[in-house]
PDB file of C-alpha atoms in Angstrom:
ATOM      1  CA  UNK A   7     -70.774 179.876  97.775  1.00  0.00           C
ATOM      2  CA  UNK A   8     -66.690 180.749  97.586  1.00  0.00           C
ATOM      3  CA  UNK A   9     -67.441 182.899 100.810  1.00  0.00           C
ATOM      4  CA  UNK A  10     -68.533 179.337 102.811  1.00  0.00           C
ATOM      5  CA  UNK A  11     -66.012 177.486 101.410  1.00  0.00           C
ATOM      6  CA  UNK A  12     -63.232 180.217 102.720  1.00  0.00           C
ATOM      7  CA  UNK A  13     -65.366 180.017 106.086  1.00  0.00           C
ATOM      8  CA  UNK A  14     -65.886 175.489 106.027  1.00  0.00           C
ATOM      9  CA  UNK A  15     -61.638 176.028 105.561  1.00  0.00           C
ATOM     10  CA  UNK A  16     -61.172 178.258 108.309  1.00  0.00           C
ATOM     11  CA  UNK A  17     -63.328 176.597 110.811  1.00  0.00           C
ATOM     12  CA  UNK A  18     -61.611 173.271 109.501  1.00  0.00           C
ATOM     13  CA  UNK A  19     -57.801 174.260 109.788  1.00  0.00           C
ATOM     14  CA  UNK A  20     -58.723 175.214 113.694  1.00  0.00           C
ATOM     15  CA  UNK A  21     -60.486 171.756 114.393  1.00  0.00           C
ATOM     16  CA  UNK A  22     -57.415 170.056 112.931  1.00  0.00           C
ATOM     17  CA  UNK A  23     -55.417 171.972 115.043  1.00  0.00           C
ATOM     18  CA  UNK A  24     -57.086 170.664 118.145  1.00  0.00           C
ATOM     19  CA  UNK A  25     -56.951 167.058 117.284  1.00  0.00           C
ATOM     20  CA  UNK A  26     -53.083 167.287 116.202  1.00  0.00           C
ATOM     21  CA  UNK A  27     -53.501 166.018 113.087  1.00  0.00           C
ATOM     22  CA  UNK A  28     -50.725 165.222 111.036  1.00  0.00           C
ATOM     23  CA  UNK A  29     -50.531 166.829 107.595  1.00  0.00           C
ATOM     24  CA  UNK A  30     -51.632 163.531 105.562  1.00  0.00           C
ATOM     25  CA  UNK A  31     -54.543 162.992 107.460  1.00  0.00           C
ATOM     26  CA  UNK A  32     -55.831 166.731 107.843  1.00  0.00           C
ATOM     27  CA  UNK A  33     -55.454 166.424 103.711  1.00  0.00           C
ATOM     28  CA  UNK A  34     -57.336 163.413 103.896  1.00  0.00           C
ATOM     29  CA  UNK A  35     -60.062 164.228 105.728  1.00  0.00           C
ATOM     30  CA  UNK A  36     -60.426 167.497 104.495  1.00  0.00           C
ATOM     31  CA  UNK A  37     -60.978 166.396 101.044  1.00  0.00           C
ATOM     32  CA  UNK A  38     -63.448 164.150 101.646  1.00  0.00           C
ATOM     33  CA  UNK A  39     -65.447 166.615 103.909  1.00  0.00           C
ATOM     34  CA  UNK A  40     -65.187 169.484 101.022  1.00  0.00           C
ATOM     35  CA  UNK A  41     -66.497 166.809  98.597  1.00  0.00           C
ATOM     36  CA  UNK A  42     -69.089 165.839 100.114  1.00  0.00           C
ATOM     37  CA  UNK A  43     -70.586 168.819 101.077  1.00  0.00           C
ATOM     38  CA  UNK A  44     -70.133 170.811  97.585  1.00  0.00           C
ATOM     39  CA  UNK A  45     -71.380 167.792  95.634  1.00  0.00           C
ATOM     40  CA  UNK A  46     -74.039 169.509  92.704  1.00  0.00           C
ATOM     41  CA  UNK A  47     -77.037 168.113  93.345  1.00  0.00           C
ATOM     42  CA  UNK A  48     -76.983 169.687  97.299  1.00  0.00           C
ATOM     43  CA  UNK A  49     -78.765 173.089  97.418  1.00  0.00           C
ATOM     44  CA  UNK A  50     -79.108 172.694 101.514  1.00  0.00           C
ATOM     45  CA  UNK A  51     -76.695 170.122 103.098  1.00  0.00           C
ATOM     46  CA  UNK A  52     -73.692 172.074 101.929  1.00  0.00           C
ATOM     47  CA  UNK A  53     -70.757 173.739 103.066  1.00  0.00           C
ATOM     48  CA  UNK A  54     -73.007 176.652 104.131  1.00  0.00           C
ATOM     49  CA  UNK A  55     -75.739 174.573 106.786  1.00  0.00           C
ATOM     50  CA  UNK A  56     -72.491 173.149 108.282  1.00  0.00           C
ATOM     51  CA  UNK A  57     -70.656 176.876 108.295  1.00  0.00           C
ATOM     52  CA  UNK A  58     -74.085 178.136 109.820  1.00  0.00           C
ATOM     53  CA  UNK A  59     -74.182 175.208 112.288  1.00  0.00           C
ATOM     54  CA  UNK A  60     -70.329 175.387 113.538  1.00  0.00           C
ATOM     55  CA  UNK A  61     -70.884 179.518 114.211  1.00  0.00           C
ATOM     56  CA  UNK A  62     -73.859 178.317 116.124  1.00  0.00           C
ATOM     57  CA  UNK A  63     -71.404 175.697 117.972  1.00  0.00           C
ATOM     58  CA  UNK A  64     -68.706 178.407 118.863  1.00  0.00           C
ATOM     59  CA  UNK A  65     -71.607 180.438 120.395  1.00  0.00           C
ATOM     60  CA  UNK A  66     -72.470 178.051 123.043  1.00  0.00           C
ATOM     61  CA  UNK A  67     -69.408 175.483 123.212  1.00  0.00           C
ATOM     62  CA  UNK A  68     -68.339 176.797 126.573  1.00  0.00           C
ATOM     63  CA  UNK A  69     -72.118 175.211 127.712  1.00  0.00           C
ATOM     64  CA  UNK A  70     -70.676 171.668 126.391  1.00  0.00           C
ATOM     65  CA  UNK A  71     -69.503 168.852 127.976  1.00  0.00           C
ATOM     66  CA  UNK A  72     -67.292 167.361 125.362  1.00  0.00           C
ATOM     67  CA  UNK A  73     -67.710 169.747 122.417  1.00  0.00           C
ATOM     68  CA  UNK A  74     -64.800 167.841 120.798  1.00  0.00           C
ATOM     69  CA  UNK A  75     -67.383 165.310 120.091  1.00  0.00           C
ATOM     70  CA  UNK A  76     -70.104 168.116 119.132  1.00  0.00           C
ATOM     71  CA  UNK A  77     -67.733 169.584 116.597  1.00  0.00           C
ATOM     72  CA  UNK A  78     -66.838 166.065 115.249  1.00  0.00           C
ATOM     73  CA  UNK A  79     -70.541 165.192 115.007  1.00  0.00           C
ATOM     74  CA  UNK A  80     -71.570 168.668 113.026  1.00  0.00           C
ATOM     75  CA  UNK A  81     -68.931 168.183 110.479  1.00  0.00           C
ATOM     76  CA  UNK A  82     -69.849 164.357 110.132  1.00  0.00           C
ATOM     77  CA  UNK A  83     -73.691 164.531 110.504  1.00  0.00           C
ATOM     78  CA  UNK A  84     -74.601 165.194 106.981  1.00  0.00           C
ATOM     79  CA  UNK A  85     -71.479 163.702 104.866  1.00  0.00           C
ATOM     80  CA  UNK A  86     -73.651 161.547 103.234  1.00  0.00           C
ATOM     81  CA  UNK A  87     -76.751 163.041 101.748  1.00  0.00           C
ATOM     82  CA  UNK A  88     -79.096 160.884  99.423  1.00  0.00           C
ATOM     83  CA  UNK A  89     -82.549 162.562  99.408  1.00  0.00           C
ATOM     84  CA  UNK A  90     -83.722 158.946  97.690  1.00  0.00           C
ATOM     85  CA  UNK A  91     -82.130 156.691 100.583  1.00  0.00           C
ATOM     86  CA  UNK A  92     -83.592 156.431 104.447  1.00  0.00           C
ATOM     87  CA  UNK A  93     -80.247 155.230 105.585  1.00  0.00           C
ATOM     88  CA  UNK A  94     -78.059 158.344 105.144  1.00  0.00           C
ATOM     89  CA  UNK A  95     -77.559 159.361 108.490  1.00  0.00           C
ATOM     90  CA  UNK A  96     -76.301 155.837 109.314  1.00  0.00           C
ATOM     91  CA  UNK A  97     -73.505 155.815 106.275  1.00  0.00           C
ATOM     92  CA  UNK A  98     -72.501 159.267 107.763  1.00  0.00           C
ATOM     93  CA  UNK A  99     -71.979 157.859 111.146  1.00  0.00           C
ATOM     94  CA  UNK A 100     -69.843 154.613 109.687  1.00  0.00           C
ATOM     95  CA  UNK A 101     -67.558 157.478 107.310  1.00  0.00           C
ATOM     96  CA  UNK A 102     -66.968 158.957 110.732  1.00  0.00           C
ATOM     97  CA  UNK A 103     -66.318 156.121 112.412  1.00  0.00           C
ATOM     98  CA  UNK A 104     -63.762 154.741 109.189  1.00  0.00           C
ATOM     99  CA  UNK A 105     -62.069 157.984 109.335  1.00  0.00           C
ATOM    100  CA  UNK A 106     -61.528 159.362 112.665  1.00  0.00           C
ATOM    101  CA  UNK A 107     -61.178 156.208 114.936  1.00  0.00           C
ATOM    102  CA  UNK A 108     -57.329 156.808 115.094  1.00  0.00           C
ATOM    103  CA  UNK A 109     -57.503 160.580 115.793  1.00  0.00           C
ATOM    104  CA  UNK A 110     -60.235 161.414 118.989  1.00  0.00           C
ATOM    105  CA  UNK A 111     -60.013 159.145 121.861  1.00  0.00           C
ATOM    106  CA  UNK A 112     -61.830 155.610 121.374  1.00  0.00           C
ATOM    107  CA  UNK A 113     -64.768 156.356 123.955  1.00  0.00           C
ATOM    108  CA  UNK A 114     -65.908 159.304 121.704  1.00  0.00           C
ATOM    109  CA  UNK A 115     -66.791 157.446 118.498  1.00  0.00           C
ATOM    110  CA  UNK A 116     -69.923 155.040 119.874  1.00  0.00           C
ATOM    111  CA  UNK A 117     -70.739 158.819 120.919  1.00  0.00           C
ATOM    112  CA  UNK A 118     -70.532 160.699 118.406  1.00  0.00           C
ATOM    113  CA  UNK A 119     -71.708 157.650 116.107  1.00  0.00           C
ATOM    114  CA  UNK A 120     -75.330 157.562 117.892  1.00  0.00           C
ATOM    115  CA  UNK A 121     -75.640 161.251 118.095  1.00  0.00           C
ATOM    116  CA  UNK A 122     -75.231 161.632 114.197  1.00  0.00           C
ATOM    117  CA  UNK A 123     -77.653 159.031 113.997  1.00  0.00           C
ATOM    118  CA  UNK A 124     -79.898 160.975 116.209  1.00  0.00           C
ATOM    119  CA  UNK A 125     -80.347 163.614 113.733  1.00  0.00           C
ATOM    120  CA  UNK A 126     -83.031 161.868 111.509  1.00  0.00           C
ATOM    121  CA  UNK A 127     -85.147 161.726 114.089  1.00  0.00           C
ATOM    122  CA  UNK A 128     -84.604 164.488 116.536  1.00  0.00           C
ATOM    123  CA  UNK A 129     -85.986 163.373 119.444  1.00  0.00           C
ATOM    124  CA  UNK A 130     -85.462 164.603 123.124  1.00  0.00           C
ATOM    125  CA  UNK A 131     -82.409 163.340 124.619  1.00  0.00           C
ATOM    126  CA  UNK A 132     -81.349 163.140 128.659  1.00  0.00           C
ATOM    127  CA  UNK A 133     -78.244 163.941 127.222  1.00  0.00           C
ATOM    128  CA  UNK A 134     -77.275 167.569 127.136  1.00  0.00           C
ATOM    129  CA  UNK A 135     -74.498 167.545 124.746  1.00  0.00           C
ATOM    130  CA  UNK A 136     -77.007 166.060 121.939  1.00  0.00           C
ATOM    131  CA  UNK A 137     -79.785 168.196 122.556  1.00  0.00           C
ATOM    132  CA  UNK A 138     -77.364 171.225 121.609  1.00  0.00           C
ATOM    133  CA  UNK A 139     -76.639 169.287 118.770  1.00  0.00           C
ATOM    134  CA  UNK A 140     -79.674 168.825 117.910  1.00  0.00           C
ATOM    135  CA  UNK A 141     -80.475 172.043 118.631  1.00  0.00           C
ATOM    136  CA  UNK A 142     -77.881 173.518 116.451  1.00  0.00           C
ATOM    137  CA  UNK A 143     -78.982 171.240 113.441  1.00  0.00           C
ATOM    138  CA  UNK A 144     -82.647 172.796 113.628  1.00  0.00           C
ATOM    139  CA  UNK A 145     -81.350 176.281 114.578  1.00  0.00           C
ATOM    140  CA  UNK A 146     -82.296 176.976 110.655  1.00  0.00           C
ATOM    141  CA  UNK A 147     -86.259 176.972 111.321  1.00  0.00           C
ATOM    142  CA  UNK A 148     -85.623 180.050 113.703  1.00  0.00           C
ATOM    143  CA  UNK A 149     -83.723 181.469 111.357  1.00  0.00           C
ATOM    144  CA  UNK A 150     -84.817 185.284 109.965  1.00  0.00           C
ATOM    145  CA  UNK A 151     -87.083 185.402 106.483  1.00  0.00           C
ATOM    146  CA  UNK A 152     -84.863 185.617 104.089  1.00  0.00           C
ATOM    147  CA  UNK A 153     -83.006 182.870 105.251  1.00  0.00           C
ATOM    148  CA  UNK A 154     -85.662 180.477 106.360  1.00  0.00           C
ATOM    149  CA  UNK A 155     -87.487 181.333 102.692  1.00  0.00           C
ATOM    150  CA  UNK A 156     -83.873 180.802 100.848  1.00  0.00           C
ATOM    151  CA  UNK A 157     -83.876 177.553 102.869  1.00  0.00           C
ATOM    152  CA  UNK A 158     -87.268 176.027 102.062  1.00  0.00           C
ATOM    153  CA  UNK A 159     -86.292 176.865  98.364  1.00  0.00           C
ATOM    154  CA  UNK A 160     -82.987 174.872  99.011  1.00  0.00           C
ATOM    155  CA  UNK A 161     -85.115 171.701 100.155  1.00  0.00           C
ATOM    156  CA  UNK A 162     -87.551 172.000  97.259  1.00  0.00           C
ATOM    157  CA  UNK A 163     -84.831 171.674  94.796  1.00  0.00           C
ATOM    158  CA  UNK A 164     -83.339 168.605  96.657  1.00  0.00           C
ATOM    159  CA  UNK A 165     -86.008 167.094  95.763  1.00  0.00           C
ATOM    160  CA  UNK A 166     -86.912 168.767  92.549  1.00  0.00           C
ATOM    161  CA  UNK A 167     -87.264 164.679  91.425  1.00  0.00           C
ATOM    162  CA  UNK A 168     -90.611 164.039  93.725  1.00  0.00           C
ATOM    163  CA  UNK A 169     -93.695 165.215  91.812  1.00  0.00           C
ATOM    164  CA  UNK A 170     -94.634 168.588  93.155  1.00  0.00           C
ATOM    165  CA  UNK A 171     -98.238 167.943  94.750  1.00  0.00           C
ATOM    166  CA  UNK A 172     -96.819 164.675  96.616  1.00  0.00           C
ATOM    167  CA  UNK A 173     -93.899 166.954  97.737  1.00  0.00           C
ATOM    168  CA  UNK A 174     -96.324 169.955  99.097  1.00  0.00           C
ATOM    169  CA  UNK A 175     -97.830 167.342 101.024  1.00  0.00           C
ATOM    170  CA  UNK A 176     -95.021 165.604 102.199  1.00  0.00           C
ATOM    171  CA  UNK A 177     -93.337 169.027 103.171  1.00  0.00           C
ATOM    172  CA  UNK A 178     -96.271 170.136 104.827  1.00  0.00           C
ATOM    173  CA  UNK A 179     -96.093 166.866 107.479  1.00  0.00           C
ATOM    174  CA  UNK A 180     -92.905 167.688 108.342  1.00  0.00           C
ATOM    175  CA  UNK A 181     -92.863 170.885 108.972  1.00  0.00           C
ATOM    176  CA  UNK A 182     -95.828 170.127 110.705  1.00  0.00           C
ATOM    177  CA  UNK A 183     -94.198 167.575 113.061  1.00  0.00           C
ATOM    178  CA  UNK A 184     -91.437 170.187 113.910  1.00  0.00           C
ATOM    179  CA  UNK A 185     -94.252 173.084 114.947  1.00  0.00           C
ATOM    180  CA  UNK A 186     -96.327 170.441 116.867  1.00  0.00           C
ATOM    181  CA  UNK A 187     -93.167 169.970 119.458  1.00  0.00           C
ATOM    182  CA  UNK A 188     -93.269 171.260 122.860  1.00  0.00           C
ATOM    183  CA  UNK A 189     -90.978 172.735 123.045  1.00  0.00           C
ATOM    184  CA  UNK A 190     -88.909 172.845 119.136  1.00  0.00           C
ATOM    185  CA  UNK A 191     -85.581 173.278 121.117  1.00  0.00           C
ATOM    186  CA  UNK A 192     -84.125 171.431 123.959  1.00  0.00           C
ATOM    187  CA  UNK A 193     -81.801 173.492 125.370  1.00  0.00           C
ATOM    188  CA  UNK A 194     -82.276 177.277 126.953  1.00  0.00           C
ATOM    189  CA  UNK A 195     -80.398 178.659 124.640  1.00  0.00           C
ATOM    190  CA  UNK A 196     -82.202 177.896 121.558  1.00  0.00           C
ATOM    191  CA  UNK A 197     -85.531 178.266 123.005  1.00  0.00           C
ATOM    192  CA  UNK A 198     -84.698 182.043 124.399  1.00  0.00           C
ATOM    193  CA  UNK A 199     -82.878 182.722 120.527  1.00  0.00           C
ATOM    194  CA  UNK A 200     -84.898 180.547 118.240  1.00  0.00           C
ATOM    195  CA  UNK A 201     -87.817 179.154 119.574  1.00  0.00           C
ATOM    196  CA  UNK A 202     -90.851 181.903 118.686  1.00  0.00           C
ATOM    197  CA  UNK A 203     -89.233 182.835 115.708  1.00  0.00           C
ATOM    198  CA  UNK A 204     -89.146 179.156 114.682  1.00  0.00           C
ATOM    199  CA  UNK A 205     -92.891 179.003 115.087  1.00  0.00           C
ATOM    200  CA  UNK A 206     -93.472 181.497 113.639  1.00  0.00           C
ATOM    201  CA  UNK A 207     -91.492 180.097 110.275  1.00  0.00           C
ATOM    202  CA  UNK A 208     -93.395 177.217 110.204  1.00  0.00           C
ATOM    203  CA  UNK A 209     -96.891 178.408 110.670  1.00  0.00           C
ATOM    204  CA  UNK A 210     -96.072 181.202 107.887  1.00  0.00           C
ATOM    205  CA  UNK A 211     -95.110 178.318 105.003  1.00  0.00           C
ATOM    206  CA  UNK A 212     -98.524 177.013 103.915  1.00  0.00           C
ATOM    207  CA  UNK A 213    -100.175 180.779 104.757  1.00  0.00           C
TER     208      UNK A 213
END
């Protein structure tokens, strides 16, 4: 785990660079991000999805609109994480909005607000700088074996509370709804990289 928290630094220190933050605030923030994301009772939402999901970022942010805002949004998107709550993409989106009102420019926050909201659902958007998003935040079910096994062990003990038949079951719909979309990925990108080997994950689970 030290080896993503070296990596969540790195990747931070060069976003604060770009917004000009001022030594205080970069602190701040900081803090609360790390916190968040090494809290003990996250095996999945951690410091590694979001070091997996900004590499992902730097791979296609030249294909981005406003990847200021896509940045913002993947280090915000999962801040708050309560398996036992419905609302936790919502709280994320007001942290973001408490915190960084003062340092992007005022027209990105309603943005970036809705499009970290947009992650519980994942639906199709018309536009392009969510579906990467998106994208990037699902990039995990095309991820190789090993990783998409050490992942589905991560979720299980997230919620290690919910009685193991009802969670099989549960788990099962989900993964379910993900394989039944046509197509999993939005974007050419992810499809080309991620999209067979993504199927292929979630057909393999319950085999």
């Amino acid at each position: 785990m030290q080896k993503y928290i070296d990596q969540f630094q790195m990747y931070w220190e060069q976003f604060a660079i770009k917004l000009s933050l001022t030594h205080d605030k970069n602190t701040s923030i900081y803090s609360i991000l790390l916190s968040a994301y090494t809290e003990p009772e996250r095996h999945y939402h951690t410091v590694q999805h979001i070091v997996e999901c900004l590499q992902l970022f730097h791979q296609i942010k030249h294909q981005l609109q406003d990847p200021i805002a896509v940045e913002l949004a993947i280090w915000f998107h999962d801040v708050i994480y309560d398996p036992k709550v419905s609302d936790n993409e919502e709280q994320s989106a007001e942290l973001m909005k408490k915190l960084c009102t003062e340092i992007v420019d005022q027209a990105q926050i309603p943005k970036v607000y809705w499009w970290i909201v947009a992650t519980k659902k994942h639906q199709p958007s018309l536009d392009s700088d969510l579906n990467y998003l998106l994208d990037i935040d699902l990039a995990i079910l095309g991820s190789d074996s090993n990783r998409f096994a050490e992942y589905e062990q991560q979720i299980q003990q997230e919620y290690s509370w919910v009685e193991p038949s009802i969670y099989k079951i549960k788990r099962a719909e989900v993964l379910h709804y993900f394989y039944a979309m046509q197509p999993l990925y939005q974007t050419k990108y992810f499809r080309e990289n991620f999209e067979k080997k993504a199927k292929h994950n979630l057909t393999s689970v319950n085999a």
